[in-house]
Each structure stands twice: as C-alpha cells, then as structure tokens.
CSV table of C-alpha atoms in Angstrom, one decimal:
chain,number,residue,atom,x,y,z
S,126,UNK,CA,-13.2,-23.2,-17.1
S,127,UNK,CA,-12.2,-19.6,-16.4
S,128,UNK,CA,-13.1,-17.4,-19.3
S,129,UNK,CA,-10.7,-14.8,-18.2
S,130,UNK,CA,-7.9,-17.3,-17.5
S,131,UNK,CA,-8.1,-18.8,-21.0
S,132,UNK,CA,-7.0,-15.6,-22.7
S,133,UNK,CA,-3.3,-15.0,-22.7
S,134,UNK,CA,-1.8,-11.6,-21.8
S,135,UNK,CA,-0.1,-9.9,-24.8
S,136,UNK,CA,3.2,-8.1,-24.1
S,137,UNK,CA,3.3,-4.8,-26.1
S,138,UNK,CA,6.5,-3.6,-27.7
S,139,UNK,CA,8.9,-1.9,-25.3
S,140,UNK,CA,7.9,-4.2,-22.5
S,141,UNK,CA,10.0,-7.2,-21.4
S,142,UNK,CA,8.9,-10.0,-19.1
S,143,UNK,CA,11.1,-12.6,-17.3
S,144,UNK,CA,10.1,-15.7,-15.2
S,145,UNK,CA,12.9,-16.6,-12.8
S,146,UNK,CA,12.1,-19.2,-10.2
S,147,UNK,CA,8.9,-18.1,-8.4
S,148,UNK,CA,8.9,-14.5,-9.6
S,149,UNK,CA,7.6,-12.8,-12.7
S,150,UNK,CA,9.2,-9.4,-13.4
S,151,UNK,CA,7.8,-7.0,-16.0
S,152,UNK,CA,9.8,-4.0,-17.2
S,153,UNK,CA,8.4,-1.2,-19.2
S,154,UNK,CA,8.6,2.5,-19.9
S,155,UNK,CA,7.1,3.5,-16.6
S,156,UNK,CA,9.2,1.1,-14.4
S,157,UNK,CA,9.5,-2.4,-13.2
S,158,UNK,CA,7.0,-4.6,-11.3
S,159,UNK,CA,7.4,-8.0,-9.8
S,160,UNK,CA,5.0,-10.6,-8.6
S,161,UNK,CA,5.3,-13.9,-6.7
S,162,UNK,CA,4.0,-16.9,-8.7
S,163,UNK,CA,1.6,-19.4,-7.3
S,164,UNK,CA,2.4,-23.1,-7.1
S,165,UNK,CA,-1.1,-24.0,-8.3
S,166,UNK,CA,-0.7,-22.1,-11.6
S,167,UNK,CA,1.6,-22.8,-14.6
S,168,UNK,CA,3.0,-19.7,-16.3
S,169,UNK,CA,4.4,-19.8,-19.9
S,170,UNK,CA,6.2,-17.0,-21.7
S,171,UNK,CA,6.2,-17.5,-25.4
S,172,UNK,CA,5.6,-15.5,-28.7
S,173,UNK,CA,5.3,-12.2,-26.9
S,174,UNK,CA,2.5,-13.5,-24.7
S,175,UNK,CA,2.1,-14.8,-21.1
S,176,UNK,CA,-0.3,-17.7,-20.8
S,177,UNK,CA,-1.7,-18.9,-17.5
S,178,UNK,CA,-3.0,-22.4,-16.9
S,179,UNK,CA,-3.8,-24.5,-13.8
S,180,UNK,CA,-1.0,-26.8,-12.8
S,181,UNK,CA,-3.5,-29.5,-11.9
S,182,UNK,CA,-7.2,-30.1,-11.9
S,183,UNK,CA,-7.9,-29.3,-8.3
S,184,UNK,CA,-10.6,-26.9,-7.2
S,185,UNK,CA,-8.1,-24.6,-5.6
S,186,UNK,CA,-6.0,-24.3,-8.9
S,187,UNK,CA,-9.2,-23.5,-10.9
S,188,UNK,CA,-10.1,-20.8,-8.2
S,189,UNK,CA,-6.7,-19.1,-8.6
S,190,UNK,CA,-6.6,-19.3,-12.4
S,191,UNK,CA,-8.6,-16.2,-13.4
S,192,UNK,CA,-7.2,-14.0,-10.6
S,193,UNK,CA,-3.6,-14.9,-11.4
S,194,UNK,CA,-4.2,-14.0,-15.1
S,195,UNK,CA,-5.7,-10.7,-14.1
S,196,UNK,CA,-2.8,-9.9,-11.8
S,197,UNK,CA,-0.3,-10.6,-14.7
S,198,UNK,CA,-2.4,-8.3,-16.9
S,199,UNK,CA,-2.3,-5.6,-14.3
S,200,UNK,CA,1.5,-5.8,-14.2
S,201,UNK,CA,1.7,-5.3,-18.0
S,202,UNK,CA,-0.8,-2.5,-18.0
S,203,UNK,CA,0.9,-0.8,-15.0
S,204,UNK,CA,4.3,-0.5,-16.6
S,205,UNK,CA,2.8,0.7,-20.0
S,206,UNK,CA,0.0,3.1,-19.0
S,207,UNK,CA,-0.2,3.2,-15.2
S,208,UNK,CA,-3.3,3.5,-13.1
S,209,UNK,CA,-5.2,6.5,-11.8
S,210,UNK,CA,-8.0,7.0,-9.2
S,211,UNK,CA,-9.8,10.3,-8.9
S,212,UNK,CA,-11.4,11.3,-5.6
S,213,UNK,CA,-13.9,14.2,-5.4
S,214,UNK,CA,-14.5,16.0,-2.1
S,215,UNK,CA,-18.0,17.5,-1.4
S,216,UNK,CA,-18.9,19.6,1.6
S,217,UNK,CA,-18.5,23.2,2.9
S,218,UNK,CA,-15.0,23.9,3.9
S,219,UNK,CA,-13.7,20.5,2.8
S,220,UNK,CA,-10.5,20.7,0.7
S,221,UNK,CA,-7.3,18.9,-0.2
S,222,UNK,CA,-3.8,20.1,-0.9
S,223,UNK,CA,-0.8,18.1,-2.1
S,224,UNK,CA,2.5,19.2,-0.6
S,225,UNK,CA,5.4,17.2,-1.9
S,226,UNK,CA,5.1,13.7,-0.5
S,227,UNK,CA,2.2,14.7,1.8
S,228,UNK,CA,-1.5,15.1,1.3
S,229,UNK,CA,-3.2,17.6,3.5
S,230,UNK,CA,-6.9,17.2,4.0
S,231,UNK,CA,-9.3,19.6,5.7
S,232,UNK,CA,-12.5,17.6,6.4
S,233,UNK,CA,-14.3,19.4,9.2
S,234,UNK,CA,-12.4,17.9,12.0
S,235,UNK,CA,-10.7,20.1,14.7
S,236,UNK,CA,-7.4,19.2,13.1
S,237,UNK,CA,-6.0,18.8,9.5
S,238,UNK,CA,-5.4,15.3,8.3
S,239,UNK,CA,-1.8,14.8,7.0
S,240,UNK,CA,-1.3,11.6,5.0
S,241,UNK,CA,2.2,10.4,3.8
S,242,UNK,CA,2.1,9.4,0.1
S,243,UNK,CA,3.5,5.9,-0.3
S,244,UNK,CA,6.6,5.3,-2.4
S,245,UNK,CA,5.9,4.9,-6.1
S,246,UNK,CA,2.6,6.9,-6.0
S,247,UNK,CA,2.0,10.4,-7.2
S,248,UNK,CA,-0.7,12.7,-5.8
S,249,UNK,CA,-2.0,15.8,-7.6
S,250,UNK,CA,-4.7,18.2,-6.6
S,251,UNK,CA,-5.8,20.1,-9.8
S,252,UNK,CA,-8.3,22.0,-7.6
S,253,UNK,CA,-9.2,22.0,-3.9
S,254,UNK,CA,-12.0,19.4,-4.3
S,255,UNK,CA,-10.2,16.9,-6.5
S,256,UNK,CA,-7.4,14.4,-5.7
S,257,UNK,CA,-5.8,12.4,-8.4
S,258,UNK,CA,-3.7,9.4,-7.3
S,259,UNK,CA,-1.6,7.7,-9.9
S,260,UNK,CA,1.1,5.0,-10.0
S,261,UNK,CA,2.1,1.8,-11.7
S,262,UNK,CA,0.9,-0.6,-9.0
S,263,UNK,CA,-2.9,-1.0,-9.2
S,264,UNK,CA,-3.1,-2.4,-5.6
S,265,UNK,CA,-1.1,0.4,-4.1
S,266,UNK,CA,-3.2,3.1,-5.9
S,267,UNK,CA,-6.5,1.5,-4.8
S,268,UNK,CA,-5.3,1.0,-1.2
S,269,UNK,CA,-4.1,4.6,-0.8
S,270,UNK,CA,-7.4,5.9,-2.4
S,271,UNK,CA,-9.4,3.8,0.1
S,272,UNK,CA,-7.3,5.1,3.0
S,273,UNK,CA,-8.0,8.7,1.9
S,274,UNK,CA,-11.7,8.0,1.4
S,275,UNK,CA,-12.1,6.4,4.8
S,276,UNK,CA,-11.4,9.7,6.6
S,277,UNK,CA,-14.8,11.0,5.5
S,278,UNK,CA,-17.0,8.6,3.6
S,279,UNK,CA,-19.9,10.2,1.7
S,280,UNK,CA,-23.1,10.3,3.8
S,281,UNK,CA,-26.5,9.6,2.3
S,282,UNK,CA,-28.4,12.7,3.3
S,283,UNK,CA,-26.4,15.6,1.8
S,284,UNK,CA,-23.7,13.6,0.0
S,285,UNK,CA,-20.9,15.3,1.9
S,286,UNK,CA,-17.6,13.5,2.1
S,287,UNK,CA,-14.9,11.9,-0.2
S,288,UNK,CA,-16.1,9.8,-3.1
S,289,UNK,CA,-14.6,8.2,-6.2
S,290,UNK,CA,-15.3,9.9,-9.5
S,291,UNK,CA,-18.3,8.2,-11.0
S,292,UNK,CA,-19.4,6.6,-7.7
S,293,UNK,CA,-23.2,6.7,-7.1
S,294,UNK,CA,-24.2,7.7,-3.6
S,295,UNK,CA,-27.5,6.3,-2.5
S,296,UNK,CA,-29.5,9.3,-1.2
S,297,UNK,CA,-32.0,9.1,1.6
S,298,UNK,CA,-34.9,11.5,2.3
S,299,UNK,CA,-34.7,13.5,5.5
S,300,UNK,CA,-37.2,13.5,8.3
S,301,UNK,CA,-40.8,14.3,7.5
S,302,UNK,CA,-42.1,17.5,9.2
C-alpha cells in the first residue's frame, strides 16, 4: 500500500479540475496545466478532491500509484502557488544576468554562456550571484535549473560553481605539503 497514494489531493477554492478522456486539466489563478493519465491508475474527482487508486492489483499499478498522486498534487500546487528554484553562484568573476528571455552567465570560460529561458518560466537575478527560476510546472523549473547548474557544477576543494540554495557541498582537503 502506498502511504502517499492513499491520501486524496484537495482542490482549493479558485481552482477547477476536469478529467476528460485520458487527460487531467487543472486551472487556477496562475494558469492551466494538463497531464496525461495512466491506464494503470483510476482517478476520481469528487467533493473537491481528486483521489487516485490502482486500477488493478498488479505490481506495475502499485508502482505507479504514489507517483501519479504526487504528479496530480504538483499540478494543483503549481496553478495556486507556483514553484521556485534558487541557484547561487560562487567564484571570482562568476556572475549571472537576466536579459528578457535570455540568461547570460559568465563562468570563467573564454566565452559567455547564453541560455534561452523556456516558455512559461521566469528568471530573475536579484544580484549577480543569485538566479531565481520560477514557474507553474515543477518539472520544467527543475530541468532548467539543472541545465543552468551543469555549466559549472560546484567543485569540492574551493566550492566554486553553481549550486542550489541550501545544497551541501562535500568539501575535500587539499594536498598535504
């Protein structure tokens, strides 16, 4: 039994959800998100809640159960509050600058790194060493944050690079003299 899957997802006021065929669409104050529904899972929309149950007792259906419930929850949370990832840049001369729908990174390479911001995401740089990525789709926010981070992952000796806020960087000791 999935402990996460057993709990139904509450739909707050101002949010509407529709199940049409094999798609679930959730509309809220921040926008609309849709998700394809799995054949292994049974979805019910009743009393302002979405409940998720396995369609049959196969192992595959039980494996999908908790994840599908979490994905439904992320749709509801995305259209009400949205998601934000904050990246911090450490290193001499490393900086970031948001320019419209582009993010310009200076990471110690011989060239600047220009990244196009995907549709539906918003990138802010409150200062030169902080990048805030926000949007209503949790997967898109996380994927773009990972794409930015991969340009200069934090290294274990000095901690230089791009890291998530709150991420612990395992530090190593340098060579002994």
